[in-house]
PDB file of C-alpha atoms in Angstrom:
ATOM      1  CA  MET A   1      -0.138   0.319  -0.235  1.00 64.00           C
ATOM      2  CA  GLN A   2       1.201   3.219  -0.683  1.00 71.00           C
ATOM      3  CA  TYR A   3       1.255   6.697   1.660  1.00 70.00           C
ATOM      4  CA  ALA A   4      -0.320   8.672  -0.430  1.00 73.00           C
ATOM      5  CA  GLU A   5      -3.606   5.746  -0.401  1.00 78.00           C
ATOM      6  CA  THR A   6      -3.199   6.673   3.583  1.00 76.00           C
ATOM      7  CA  ASP A   7      -5.168   8.790   6.599  1.00 77.00           C
ATOM      8  CA  MET A   8      -2.763  11.111   9.338  1.00 79.00           C
ATOM      9  CA  GLY A   9      -2.884   7.635  11.144  1.00 79.00           C
ATOM     10  CA  GLY A  10      -1.403   5.645   8.184  1.00 79.00           C
ATOM     11  CA  ALA A  11      -4.997   4.243   7.710  1.00 84.00           C
ATOM     12  CA  ALA A  12      -5.755   3.062   3.800  1.00 85.00           C
ATOM     13  CA  HIS A  13      -8.586   5.529   3.026  1.00 83.00           C
ATOM     14  CA  ALA A  14     -12.136   3.334   2.785  1.00 86.00           C
ATOM     15  CA  ALA A  15     -12.625   4.187  -1.233  1.00 89.00           C
ATOM     16  CA  CYS A  16      -8.841   2.360  -1.090  1.00 90.00           C
ATOM     17  CA  ALA A  17     -10.514  -1.258  -1.461  1.00 92.00           C
ATOM     18  CA  LEU A  18     -12.482  -0.411  -4.057  1.00 93.00           C
ATOM     19  CA  LEU A  19      -9.717   1.020  -6.476  1.00 92.00           C
ATOM     20  CA  TRP A  20      -8.000  -2.222  -5.436  1.00 92.00           C
ATOM     21  CA  ALA A  21     -10.837  -4.176  -6.262  1.00 94.00           C
ATOM     22  CA  GLU A  22     -10.951  -2.511  -9.673  1.00 92.00           C
ATOM     23  CA  ARG A  23      -7.636  -2.879 -10.054  1.00 91.00           C
ATOM     24  CA  ALA A  24      -7.767  -7.156  -9.650  1.00 92.00           C
ATOM     25  CA  GLU A  25     -10.840  -6.873 -12.080  1.00 91.00           C
ATOM     26  CA  HIS A  26      -9.082  -5.000 -14.529  1.00 90.00           C
ATOM     27  CA  GLY A  27      -6.008  -7.678 -14.677  1.00 90.00           C
ATOM     28  CA  LEU A  28      -8.548 -10.683 -14.828  1.00 90.00           C
ATOM     29  CA  LEU A  29     -10.486  -8.919 -17.366  1.00 89.00           C
ATOM     30  CA  ARG A  30      -7.370  -8.534 -18.973  1.00 89.00           C
ATOM     31  CA  SER A  31      -6.154 -11.744 -19.134  1.00 87.00           C
ATOM     32  CA  LEU A  32      -9.622 -13.182 -20.357  1.00 87.00           C
ATOM     33  CA  GLY A  33      -9.209 -10.396 -23.763  1.00 88.00           C
ATOM     34  CA  LEU A  34     -11.335  -8.210 -22.608  1.00 88.00           C
ATOM     35  CA  ARG A  35     -11.412  -3.832 -21.569  1.00 80.00           C
ATOM     36  CA  PRO A  36     -12.242  -3.056 -18.599  1.00 71.00           C
ATOM     37  CA  VAL A  37     -15.324  -1.192 -19.899  1.00 79.00           C
ATOM     38  CA  PHE A  38     -17.860  -1.898 -17.721  1.00 88.00           C
ATOM     39  CA  PRO A  39     -19.740   0.726 -15.817  1.00 92.00           C
ATOM     40  CA  ARG A  40     -20.920   0.322 -12.353  1.00 93.00           C
ATOM     41  CA  ARG A  41     -24.533  -0.511 -10.947  1.00 94.00           C
ATOM     42  CA  ARG A  42     -24.031  -2.263  -7.701  1.00 96.00           C
ATOM     43  CA  VAL A  43     -20.907  -1.948  -5.186  1.00 96.00           C
ATOM     44  CA  GLU A  44     -21.225  -3.847  -1.935  1.00 97.00           C
ATOM     45  CA  VAL A  45     -17.900  -3.139   0.490  1.00 96.00           C
ATOM     46  CA  GLU A  46     -18.136  -4.645   4.508  1.00 97.00           C
ATOM     47  CA  TYR A  47     -13.891  -3.550   5.865  1.00 95.00           C
ATOM     48  CA  LEU A  48     -13.066  -5.818   8.575  1.00 96.00           C
ATOM     49  CA  ALA A  49      -9.635  -5.586   9.715  1.00 95.00           C
ATOM     50  CA  PRO A  50      -7.675  -1.566   9.103  1.00 92.00           C
ATOM     51  CA  THR A  51      -4.809  -1.995   6.440  1.00 91.00           C
ATOM     52  CA  PHE A  52      -1.632   0.611   7.317  1.00 88.00           C
ATOM     53  CA  PHE A  53       0.705   1.631   4.670  1.00 86.00           C
ATOM     54  CA  ASP A  54       2.945  -0.659   4.145  1.00 86.00           C
ATOM     55  CA  ASP A  55       0.835  -2.745   5.033  1.00 89.00           C
ATOM     56  CA  GLU A  56       1.038  -6.276   1.383  1.00 92.00           C
ATOM     57  CA  ILE A  57      -2.258  -7.015   0.343  1.00 93.00           C
ATOM     58  CA  ASP A  58      -3.483  -9.024  -1.592  1.00 94.00           C
ATOM     59  CA  VAL A  59      -6.688  -8.648  -3.965  1.00 95.00           C
ATOM     60  CA  ARG A  60      -8.665 -11.434  -5.509  1.00 93.00           C
ATOM     61  CA  VAL A  61     -11.550 -11.446  -7.695  1.00 94.00           C
ATOM     62  CA  THR A  62     -13.593 -13.574  -8.696  1.00 92.00           C
ATOM     63  CA  VAL A  63     -16.750 -14.260 -11.194  1.00 92.00           C
ATOM     64  CA  GLU A  64     -19.477 -14.802  -8.529  1.00 92.00           C
ATOM     65  CA  SER A  65     -22.365 -14.538 -11.461  1.00 91.00           C
ATOM     66  CA  THR A  66     -23.561 -13.115 -14.282  1.00 91.00           C
ATOM     67  CA  GLY A  67     -26.781 -12.645 -16.928  1.00 91.00           C
ATOM     68  CA  THR A  68     -27.438 -11.326 -19.867  1.00 92.00           C
ATOM     69  CA  THR A  69     -25.658  -8.105 -20.147  1.00 92.00           C
ATOM     70  CA  SER A  70     -24.680  -7.714 -16.278  1.00 93.00           C
ATOM     71  CA  VAL A  71     -21.753  -9.674 -14.290  1.00 93.00           C
ATOM     72  CA  ALA A  72     -21.043 -10.093  -9.969  1.00 93.00           C
ATOM     73  CA  PHE A  73     -17.623 -10.163  -9.269  1.00 94.00           C
ATOM     74  CA  ALA A  74     -16.534 -11.062  -5.514  1.00 95.00           C
ATOM     75  CA  TRP A  75     -13.957  -9.692  -4.385  1.00 96.00           C
ATOM     76  CA  ASN A  76     -12.048  -9.754  -1.026  1.00 95.00           C
ATOM     77  CA  GLY A  77      -8.791  -8.485   0.607  1.00 96.00           C
ATOM     78  CA  THR A  78      -6.289 -10.734   2.355  1.00 96.00           C
ATOM     79  CA  ARG A  79      -3.218  -9.524   4.546  1.00 95.00           C
ATOM     80  CA  GLY A  80      -1.619 -13.106   5.249  1.00 95.00           C
ATOM     81  CA  ASP A  81      -4.048 -14.794   6.747  1.00 96.00           C
ATOM     82  CA  THR A  82      -5.773 -12.063   8.001  1.00 97.00           C
ATOM     83  CA  LEU A  83      -9.101 -11.062   5.686  1.00 98.00           C
ATOM     84  CA  CYS A  84      -9.201  -7.243   5.806  1.00 95.00           C
ATOM     85  CA  PHE A  85     -12.674  -5.998   3.593  1.00 96.00           C
ATOM     86  CA  SER A  86     -14.664  -8.056   0.528  1.00 97.00           C
ATOM     87  CA  GLY A  87     -17.117  -6.767  -1.505  1.00 97.00           C
ATOM     88  CA  ARG A  88     -19.556  -7.556  -4.680  1.00 97.00           C
ATOM     89  CA  THR A  89     -19.879  -5.755  -7.620  1.00 96.00           C
ATOM     90  CA  VAL A  90     -22.263  -5.411 -10.282  1.00 96.00           C
ATOM     91  CA  ALA A  91     -21.491  -4.462 -14.098  1.00 94.00           C
ATOM     92  CA  VAL A  92     -23.146  -3.631 -16.790  1.00 94.00           C
ATOM     93  CA  THR A  93     -22.121  -4.443 -20.787  1.00 90.00           C
ATOM     94  CA  VAL A  94     -22.384  -1.361 -22.719  1.00 88.00           C
ATOM     95  CA  VAL A  95     -21.560  -1.016 -26.422  1.00 85.00           C
ATOM     96  CA  ASP A  96     -22.523   2.780 -27.854  1.00 86.00           C
ATOM     97  CA  GLY A  97     -24.335   3.983 -24.953  1.00 85.00           C
ATOM     98  CA  ALA A  98     -26.360   0.558 -24.808  1.00 89.00           C
ATOM     99  CA  THR A  99     -26.607  -2.539 -22.623  1.00 89.00           C
ATOM    100  CA  SER A 100     -24.899  -6.077 -24.765  1.00 90.00           C
ATOM    101  CA  PRO A 101     -25.166  -9.308 -23.892  1.00 92.00           C
ATOM    102  CA  ILE A 102     -21.882 -10.027 -21.176  1.00 90.00           C
ATOM    103  CA  PRO A 103     -18.429 -11.576 -23.474  1.00 87.00           C
ATOM    104  CA  GLU A 104     -18.683 -15.137 -23.571  1.00 85.00           C
ATOM    105  CA  SER A 105     -15.565 -14.778 -21.622  1.00 85.00           C
ATOM    106  CA  LEU A 106     -17.066 -14.110 -18.613  1.00 84.00           C
ATOM    107  CA  THR A 107     -20.360 -16.823 -18.670  1.00 80.00           C
ATOM    108  CA  GLY A 108     -20.330 -18.755 -16.031  1.00 64.00           C
ATOM    109  CA  THR A 109     -18.196 -18.559 -13.126  1.00 59.00           C
ATOM    110  CA  GLY A 110     -15.099 -19.251 -11.401  1.00 68.00           C
ATOM    111  CA  ALA A 111     -13.071 -17.251 -13.518  1.00 70.00           C
ATOM    112  CA  ALA A 112     -10.656 -15.380 -11.002  1.00 69.00           C
ATOM    113  CA  GLY A 113      -7.499 -12.320 -11.309  1.00 66.00           C
ATOM    114  CA  HIS A 114      -5.420 -10.756  -8.522  1.00 62.00           C
ATOM    115  CA  VAL A 115      -2.865  -7.719  -7.546  1.00 64.00           C
ATOM    116  CA  GLU A 116      -0.477  -7.676  -5.114  1.00 70.00           C
ATOM    117  CA  LEU A 117      -0.420  -4.286  -2.956  1.00 59.00           C
TER     118      LEU A 117
END
């Protein structure tokens, strides 16, 4: 974690979990040959343990489910064996301003990616 991501007490800003989850999601999408252009419809996050400057955080994301035009990503961040936060993002596929079917490479469940911070 970088110093700029912390508050004056050295703890991560609450929004960082969302940014880190997006980095992991973008890595997953790129590994599937997709561009990360999925607007958010819903985001949920639960903070379970604080993270601090110089912590090494592992953020993992998986495709939880897919619909016709939407995909749900489940994600979590851990520091060693400690689960620090978990969340879920529902995104939609939009092409030229209109919803579009989910790419085949995302259909089903199980695709996963991660980023270490």
